[in-house]
Amino acid sequence: MNALELLLNRRSASRLTTPAPEGNELEYILAAGMRAPDHGALRPWHFVVMQGEGIDKFSKLLEKSAIENALGQEVEEKARNAPYRAPMIITVIAKVVENTKIPAWEQVVAAGCAVHAMQMAAVAQGFGGIWRSGSWTEDPVVKAGLGCGENDKIVGFLYLGTPELRAPAKVTLPDLTNFVSYF
Ligand SMILES: Cc1cc2nc3c(=O)[nH]c(=O)nc-3n(C[C@H](O)[C@H](O)[C@H](O)COP(=O)(O)O)c2cc1C
């Protein structure tokens, strides 16, 4: 797949099944994340790969968060089920480095670029994915369970697998004139 075709036609896939990337496929995805643009070469990120028992553990963690936040049974069930929407999830944590001239926002953006790079590396290899977030990214129970430090920020949960729908809706590009000006 040519790079321009990938960037112009990529779609997120919310319905994902097995197989998930493995072996070299997963290595390439993680390597693409590591190659995200990064001011100061801080590599201010950490990737937590979950599959199999890892997904079960994540499900229990989200459920625990719903229980501790007294969100009610409906939310608890939603939390329990959410991780099973894909056979693999990569949580991307921005590990913001303090006392450097690189502002925190640049480091968080760099971690976000890593999410997108990993998603594109998955698509380029015939897999699909979707970048998800939600209130869990800010939740102290979830953050502690995933080993986040005080300054860390979860920038996303990248759900990966094989798209269930082989022919996703065609991409229509919005009118550029509303988004672009020439100075
Ligand atoms: C930071 C960030 C967080 C997102 N969180 C969610 C989410 O929690 N749930 C969701 O359905 N889509 C979320 N999205 C949007 C999807 O990843 C996706 O871009 C969107 O469904 C549009 O589909 P497309 O990528 O095919 O254009 C998020 C995107 C970003 C950049």
PDB file of C-alpha atoms and ligand atoms in Angstrom:
ATOM      1  CA  MET A   1       0.000   0.000   0.000  1.00  0.00           C
ATOM      2  CA  ASN A   2       1.391   3.351  -0.996  1.00  0.00           C
ATOM      3  CA  ALA A   3       1.794   5.906   1.803  1.00  0.00           C
ATOM      4  CA  LEU A   4      -0.434   8.561   0.229  1.00  0.00           C
ATOM      5  CA  GLU A   5      -3.192   6.048  -0.438  1.00  0.00           C
ATOM      6  CA  LEU A   6      -2.988   4.937   3.189  1.00  0.00           C
ATOM      7  CA  LEU A   7      -3.192   8.477   4.570  1.00  0.00           C
ATOM      8  CA  LEU A   8      -6.024   9.578   2.284  1.00  0.00           C
ATOM      9  CA  ASN A   9      -8.193   6.476   2.485  1.00  0.00           C
ATOM     10  CA  ARG A  10      -7.608   5.123   5.990  1.00  0.00           C
ATOM     11  CA  ARG A  11     -10.682   4.462   8.088  1.00  0.00           C
ATOM     12  CA  SER A  12     -10.973   3.544  11.720  1.00  0.00           C
ATOM     13  CA  ALA A  13     -12.535   0.163  12.357  1.00  0.00           C
ATOM     14  CA  SER A  14     -14.693  -0.117  15.479  1.00  0.00           C
ATOM     15  CA  ARG A  15     -15.660  -3.779  14.991  1.00  0.00           C
ATOM     16  CA  LEU A  16     -12.528  -5.855  15.346  1.00  0.00           C
ATOM     17  CA  THR A  17     -11.902  -9.553  15.652  1.00  0.00           C
ATOM     18  CA  THR A  18      -9.019 -12.030  15.551  1.00  0.00           C
ATOM     19  CA  PRO A  19      -6.370 -12.349  14.319  1.00  0.00           C
ATOM     20  CA  ALA A  20      -4.518  -9.575  16.075  1.00  0.00           C
ATOM     21  CA  PRO A  21      -1.048  -8.539  14.946  1.00  0.00           C
ATOM     22  CA  GLU A  22       1.662 -10.853  16.251  1.00  0.00           C
ATOM     23  CA  GLY A  23       5.391 -11.425  15.957  1.00  0.00           C
ATOM     24  CA  ASN A  24       7.000  -9.112  13.420  1.00  0.00           C
ATOM     25  CA  GLU A  25       3.657  -7.457  12.686  1.00  0.00           C
ATOM     26  CA  LEU A  26       3.394  -6.254  16.278  1.00  0.00           C
ATOM     27  CA  GLU A  27       7.088  -5.333  16.328  1.00  0.00           C
ATOM     28  CA  TYR A  28       6.595  -3.104  13.264  1.00  0.00           C
ATOM     29  CA  ILE A  29       3.611  -1.438  14.908  1.00  0.00           C
ATOM     30  CA  LEU A  30       5.576  -0.706  18.087  1.00  0.00           C
ATOM     31  CA  ALA A  31       8.579   0.450  16.038  1.00  0.00           C
ATOM     32  CA  ALA A  32       6.329   2.852  14.102  1.00  0.00           C
ATOM     33  CA  GLY A  33       5.195   4.274  17.458  1.00  0.00           C
ATOM     34  CA  MET A  34       8.809   4.695  18.520  1.00  0.00           C
ATOM     35  CA  ARG A  35       9.486   6.670  15.322  1.00  0.00           C
ATOM     36  CA  ALA A  36       6.884   9.330  16.138  1.00  0.00           C
ATOM     37  CA  PRO A  37       8.237  12.886  15.856  1.00  0.00           C
ATOM     38  CA  ASP A  38       9.680  13.842  19.208  1.00  0.00           C
ATOM     39  CA  HIS A  39      11.169  17.226  20.155  1.00  0.00           C
ATOM     40  CA  GLY A  40      14.349  16.668  22.140  1.00  0.00           C
ATOM     41  CA  ALA A  41      14.394  12.885  21.621  1.00  0.00           C
ATOM     42  CA  LEU A  42      12.753  12.415  25.012  1.00  0.00           C
ATOM     43  CA  ARG A  43      10.612   9.483  23.865  1.00  0.00           C
ATOM     44  CA  PRO A  44       8.004  10.656  26.376  1.00  0.00           C
ATOM     45  CA  TRP A  45       5.709   7.633  26.047  1.00  0.00           C
ATOM     46  CA  HIS A  46       5.079   4.102  27.207  1.00  0.00           C
ATOM     47  CA  PHE A  47       3.061   1.458  25.376  1.00  0.00           C
ATOM     48  CA  VAL A  48       1.095  -1.151  27.332  1.00  0.00           C
ATOM     49  CA  VAL A  49       0.156  -4.063  25.058  1.00  0.00           C
ATOM     50  CA  MET A  50      -2.838  -6.111  26.188  1.00  0.00           C
ATOM     51  CA  GLN A  51      -4.236  -9.284  24.749  1.00  0.00           C
ATOM     52  CA  GLY A  52      -5.722 -12.504  26.147  1.00  0.00           C
ATOM     53  CA  GLU A  53      -5.324 -12.395  29.922  1.00  0.00           C
ATOM     54  CA  GLY A  54      -4.212  -8.771  29.631  1.00  0.00           C
ATOM     55  CA  ILE A  55      -7.622  -7.888  28.201  1.00  0.00           C
ATOM     56  CA  ASP A  56      -9.279  -9.806  31.076  1.00  0.00           C
ATOM     57  CA  LYS A  57      -7.192  -7.834  33.578  1.00  0.00           C
ATOM     58  CA  PHE A  58      -8.086  -4.559  31.841  1.00  0.00           C
ATOM     59  CA  SER A  59     -11.778  -5.483  31.948  1.00  0.00           C
ATOM     60  CA  LYS A  60     -11.516  -6.054  35.725  1.00  0.00           C
ATOM     61  CA  LEU A  61      -9.671  -2.740  36.132  1.00  0.00           C
ATOM     62  CA  LEU A  62     -12.370  -0.774  34.273  1.00  0.00           C
ATOM     63  CA  GLU A  63     -15.035  -2.540  36.322  1.00  0.00           C
ATOM     64  CA  LYS A  64     -13.176  -1.670  39.549  1.00  0.00           C
ATOM     65  CA  SER A  65     -13.077   1.969  38.442  1.00  0.00           C
ATOM     66  CA  ALA A  66     -16.844   1.973  37.817  1.00  0.00           C
ATOM     67  CA  ILE A  67     -17.462   0.369  41.245  1.00  0.00           C
ATOM     68  CA  GLU A  68     -15.144   2.735  43.121  1.00  0.00           C
ATOM     69  CA  ASN A  69     -16.714   5.733  41.394  1.00  0.00           C
ATOM     70  CA  ALA A  70     -20.199   4.361  42.280  1.00  0.00           C
ATOM     71  CA  LEU A  71     -21.338   4.673  38.659  1.00  0.00           C
ATOM     72  CA  GLY A  72     -24.039   2.013  38.878  1.00  0.00           C
ATOM     73  CA  GLN A  73     -24.545  -1.455  37.439  1.00  0.00           C
ATOM     74  CA  GLU A  74     -25.146  -0.365  33.857  1.00  0.00           C
ATOM     75  CA  VAL A  75     -21.808   1.448  33.684  1.00  0.00           C
ATOM     76  CA  GLU A  76     -20.085  -1.438  35.471  1.00  0.00           C
ATOM     77  CA  GLU A  77     -21.304  -3.812  32.776  1.00  0.00           C
ATOM     78  CA  LYS A  78     -20.255  -1.430  30.001  1.00  0.00           C
ATOM     79  CA  ALA A  79     -16.817  -1.140  31.621  1.00  0.00           C
ATOM     80  CA  ARG A  80     -16.475  -4.915  31.901  1.00  0.00           C
ATOM     81  CA  ASN A  81     -17.371  -5.425  28.237  1.00  0.00           C
ATOM     82  CA  ALA A  82     -15.493  -2.510  26.650  1.00  0.00           C
ATOM     83  CA  PRO A  83     -12.072  -4.195  26.341  1.00  0.00           C
ATOM     84  CA  TYR A  84     -13.535  -7.169  24.483  1.00  0.00           C
ATOM     85  CA  ARG A  85     -14.245  -5.011  21.436  1.00  0.00           C
ATOM     86  CA  ALA A  86     -10.861  -6.022  20.017  1.00  0.00           C
ATOM     87  CA  PRO A  87      -8.347  -8.838  20.492  1.00  0.00           C
ATOM     88  CA  MET A  88      -5.567  -6.349  21.250  1.00  0.00           C
ATOM     89  CA  ILE A  89      -5.365  -2.952  22.930  1.00  0.00           C
ATOM     90  CA  ILE A  90      -2.273  -0.788  23.146  1.00  0.00           C
ATOM     91  CA  THR A  91      -2.599   1.865  25.824  1.00  0.00           C
ATOM     92  CA  VAL A  92      -0.382   4.831  25.092  1.00  0.00           C
ATOM     93  CA  ILE A  93       0.767   6.789  28.118  1.00  0.00           C
ATOM     94  CA  ALA A  94       2.492  10.155  27.740  1.00  0.00           C
ATOM     95  CA  LYS A  95       5.320  10.140  30.299  1.00  0.00           C
ATOM     96  CA  VAL A  96       5.825  13.859  30.555  1.00  0.00           C
ATOM     97  CA  VAL A  97       9.430  14.704  31.404  1.00  0.00           C
ATOM     98  CA  GLU A  98       9.738  17.636  33.830  1.00  0.00           C
ATOM     99  CA  ASN A  99      12.539  20.207  33.955  1.00  0.00           C
ATOM    100  CA  THR A 100      13.259  20.233  30.254  1.00  0.00           C
ATOM    101  CA  LYS A 101      12.832  23.050  27.767  1.00  0.00           C
ATOM    102  CA  ILE A 102      10.312  20.905  25.867  1.00  0.00           C
ATOM    103  CA  PRO A 103       6.850  21.958  27.063  1.00  0.00           C
ATOM    104  CA  ALA A 104       4.503  19.283  28.424  1.00  0.00           C
ATOM    105  CA  TRP A 105       1.976  19.867  25.624  1.00  0.00           C
ATOM    106  CA  GLU A 106       4.586  19.033  22.981  1.00  0.00           C
ATOM    107  CA  GLN A 107       5.350  15.774  24.754  1.00  0.00           C
ATOM    108  CA  VAL A 108       1.667  14.823  24.905  1.00  0.00           C
ATOM    109  CA  VAL A 109       1.276  15.634  21.200  1.00  0.00           C
ATOM    110  CA  ALA A 110       4.314  13.454  20.433  1.00  0.00           C
ATOM    111  CA  ALA A 111       2.674  10.556  22.303  1.00  0.00           C
ATOM    112  CA  GLY A 112      -0.489  11.199  20.264  1.00  0.00           C
ATOM    113  CA  CYS A 113       1.568  10.983  17.079  1.00  0.00           C
ATOM    114  CA  ALA A 114       2.758   7.580  18.290  1.00  0.00           C
ATOM    115  CA  VAL A 115      -0.855   6.396  18.523  1.00  0.00           C
ATOM    116  CA  HIS A 116      -1.563   7.464  14.954  1.00  0.00           C
ATOM    117  CA  ALA A 117       1.691   5.994  13.645  1.00  0.00           C
ATOM    118  CA  MET A 118       0.869   2.642  15.263  1.00  0.00           C
ATOM    119  CA  GLN A 119      -2.657   2.693  13.866  1.00  0.00           C
ATOM    120  CA  MET A 120      -1.321   3.398  10.363  1.00  0.00           C
ATOM    121  CA  ALA A 121       1.326   0.653  10.697  1.00  0.00           C
ATOM    122  CA  ALA A 122      -1.469  -1.765  11.595  1.00  0.00           C
ATOM    123  CA  VAL A 123      -3.586  -0.711   8.601  1.00  0.00           C
ATOM    124  CA  ALA A 124      -0.570  -0.942   6.281  1.00  0.00           C
ATOM    125  CA  GLN A 125      -0.242  -4.606   7.298  1.00  0.00           C
ATOM    126  CA  GLY A 126      -3.913  -5.436   6.651  1.00  0.00           C
ATOM    127  CA  PHE A 127      -5.197  -4.931  10.214  1.00  0.00           C
ATOM    128  CA  GLY A 128      -7.596  -2.314  11.499  1.00  0.00           C
ATOM    129  CA  GLY A 129      -7.913  -0.210  14.589  1.00  0.00           C
ATOM    130  CA  ILE A 130      -9.564   2.638  16.384  1.00  0.00           C
ATOM    131  CA  TRP A 131      -8.193   5.200  18.802  1.00  0.00           C
ATOM    132  CA  ARG A 132     -10.462   5.402  21.827  1.00  0.00           C
ATOM    133  CA  SER A 133     -10.329   7.484  24.996  1.00  0.00           C
ATOM    134  CA  GLY A 134     -13.213   8.358  27.325  1.00  0.00           C
ATOM    135  CA  SER A 135     -13.221   9.308  30.992  1.00  0.00           C
ATOM    136  CA  TRP A 136     -11.028   6.284  31.808  1.00  0.00           C
ATOM    137  CA  THR A 137      -8.002   8.201  30.530  1.00  0.00           C
ATOM    138  CA  GLU A 138      -8.327  10.591  33.490  1.00  0.00           C
ATOM    139  CA  ASP A 139      -9.470   8.094  36.087  1.00  0.00           C
ATOM    140  CA  PRO A 140      -7.053   7.615  39.035  1.00  0.00           C
ATOM    141  CA  VAL A 141      -8.044   3.939  39.477  1.00  0.00           C
ATOM    142  CA  VAL A 142      -7.317   3.147  35.820  1.00  0.00           C
ATOM    143  CA  LYS A 143      -4.156   5.229  35.798  1.00  0.00           C
ATOM    144  CA  ALA A 144      -2.776   3.545  38.922  1.00  0.00           C
ATOM    145  CA  GLY A 145      -3.705   0.100  37.577  1.00  0.00           C
ATOM    146  CA  LEU A 146      -1.758   0.770  34.386  1.00  0.00           C
ATOM    147  CA  GLY A 147       1.286   1.999  36.285  1.00  0.00           C
ATOM    148  CA  CYS A 148       0.956   5.710  35.518  1.00  0.00           C
ATOM    149  CA  GLY A 149       2.973   8.197  37.540  1.00  0.00           C
ATOM    150  CA  GLU A 150       1.618  11.519  38.774  1.00  0.00           C
ATOM    151  CA  ASN A 151       2.500  13.492  35.631  1.00  0.00           C
ATOM    152  CA  ASP A 152       1.578  10.770  33.172  1.00  0.00           C
ATOM    153  CA  LYS A 153      -1.350  11.143  30.821  1.00  0.00           C
ATOM    154  CA  ILE A 154      -3.155   8.346  29.018  1.00  0.00           C
ATOM    155  CA  VAL A 155      -3.530   9.692  25.483  1.00  0.00           C
ATOM    156  CA  GLY A 156      -5.461   6.762  24.163  1.00  0.00           C
ATOM    157  CA  PHE A 157      -6.406   3.134  23.968  1.00  0.00           C
ATOM    158  CA  LEU A 158      -5.591   1.851  20.493  1.00  0.00           C
ATOM    159  CA  TYR A 159      -7.916  -1.064  19.762  1.00  0.00           C
ATOM    160  CA  LEU A 160      -6.392  -3.340  17.122  1.00  0.00           C
ATOM    161  CA  GLY A 161      -7.392  -6.458  15.230  1.00  0.00           C
ATOM    162  CA  THR A 162      -8.921  -7.574  11.970  1.00  0.00           C
ATOM    163  CA  PRO A 163     -11.860  -5.463  10.784  1.00  0.00           C
ATOM    164  CA  GLU A 164     -15.139  -7.409  10.806  1.00  0.00           C
ATOM    165  CA  LEU A 165     -16.467  -5.310   7.956  1.00  0.00           C
ATOM    166  CA  ARG A 166     -14.188  -5.778   5.004  1.00  0.00           C
ATOM    167  CA  ALA A 167     -15.566  -2.858   2.997  1.00  0.00           C
ATOM    168  CA  PRO A 168     -15.912   0.168   5.286  1.00  0.00           C
ATOM    169  CA  ALA A 169     -17.804   3.225   4.063  1.00  0.00           C
ATOM    170  CA  LYS A 170     -15.916   5.253   1.490  1.00  0.00           C
ATOM    171  CA  VAL A 171     -14.018   8.286   2.648  1.00  0.00           C
ATOM    172  CA  THR A 172     -15.371  11.671   1.651  1.00  0.00           C
ATOM    173  CA  LEU A 173     -13.018  14.561   2.191  1.00  0.00           C
ATOM    174  CA  PRO A 174     -14.551  17.764   3.644  1.00  0.00           C
ATOM    175  CA  ASP A 175     -14.251  20.955   1.604  1.00  0.00           C
ATOM    176  CA  LEU A 176     -10.672  22.126   2.130  1.00  0.00           C
ATOM    177  CA  THR A 177     -11.599  25.799   1.787  1.00  0.00           C
ATOM    178  CA  ASN A 178     -13.204  25.690   5.262  1.00  0.00           C
ATOM    179  CA  PHE A 179      -9.990  24.449   6.861  1.00  0.00           C
ATOM    180  CA  VAL A 180      -7.132  25.934   4.861  1.00  0.00           C
ATOM    181  CA  SER A 181      -5.917  29.417   4.120  1.00  0.00           C
ATOM    182  CA  TYR A 182      -2.796  30.577   2.329  1.00  0.00           C
ATOM    183  CA  PHE A 183      -0.811  33.320   4.003  1.00  0.00           C
TER     184      PHE A 183
HETATM  185  C1  LIG B   1      -7.740  11.558  21.055  1.00  0.00           C
HETATM  186  C2  LIG B   1      -8.855  10.801  20.388  1.00  0.00           C
HETATM  187  C3  LIG B   1      -9.771  10.133  21.168  1.00  0.00           C
HETATM  188  C4  LIG B   1     -10.834   9.428  20.578  1.00  0.00           C
HETATM  189  N1  LIG B   1     -11.715   8.759  21.380  1.00  0.00           N
HETATM  190  C5  LIG B   1     -12.718   8.047  20.816  1.00  0.00           C
HETATM  191  C6  LIG B   1     -13.597   7.263  21.617  1.00  0.00           C
HETATM  192  O1  LIG B   1     -13.456   7.182  22.830  1.00  0.00           O
HETATM  193  N2  LIG B   1     -14.601   6.603  21.002  1.00  0.00           N
HETATM  194  C7  LIG B   1     -14.770   6.661  19.646  1.00  0.00           C
HETATM  195  O2  LIG B   1     -15.701   6.020  19.138  1.00  0.00           O
HETATM  196  N3  LIG B   1     -13.937   7.368  18.869  1.00  0.00           N
HETATM  197  C8  LIG B   1     -12.920   8.051  19.405  1.00  0.00           C
HETATM  198  N4  LIG B   1     -12.062   8.770  18.616  1.00  0.00           N
HETATM  199  C9  LIG B   1     -12.330   8.872  17.165  1.00  0.00           C
HETATM  200  C10 LIG B   1     -11.970   7.624  16.405  1.00  0.00           C
HETATM  201  O3  LIG B   1     -10.629   7.227  16.700  1.00  0.00           O
HETATM  202  C11 LIG B   1     -12.098   7.846  14.879  1.00  0.00           C
HETATM  203  O4  LIG B   1     -11.166   8.777  14.425  1.00  0.00           O
HETATM  204  C12 LIG B   1     -13.476   8.303  14.493  1.00  0.00           C
HETATM  205  O5  LIG B   1     -14.384   7.247  14.775  1.00  0.00           O
HETATM  206  C13 LIG B   1     -13.617   8.700  13.012  1.00  0.00           C
HETATM  207  O6  LIG B   1     -13.323   7.627  12.176  1.00  0.00           O
HETATM  208  P1  LIG B   1     -12.208   7.723  11.046  1.00  0.00           P
HETATM  209  O7  LIG B   1     -10.889   7.683  11.781  1.00  0.00           O
HETATM  210  O8  LIG B   1     -12.468   6.532  10.166  1.00  0.00           O
HETATM  211  O9  LIG B   1     -12.391   9.013  10.314  1.00  0.00           O
HETATM  212  C14 LIG B   1     -10.971   9.425  19.169  1.00  0.00           C
HETATM  213  C15 LIG B   1     -10.010  10.084  18.379  1.00  0.00           C
HETATM  214  C16 LIG B   1      -8.967  10.755  18.980  1.00  0.00           C
HETATM  215  C17 LIG B   1      -7.946  11.454  18.105  1.00  0.00           C
END
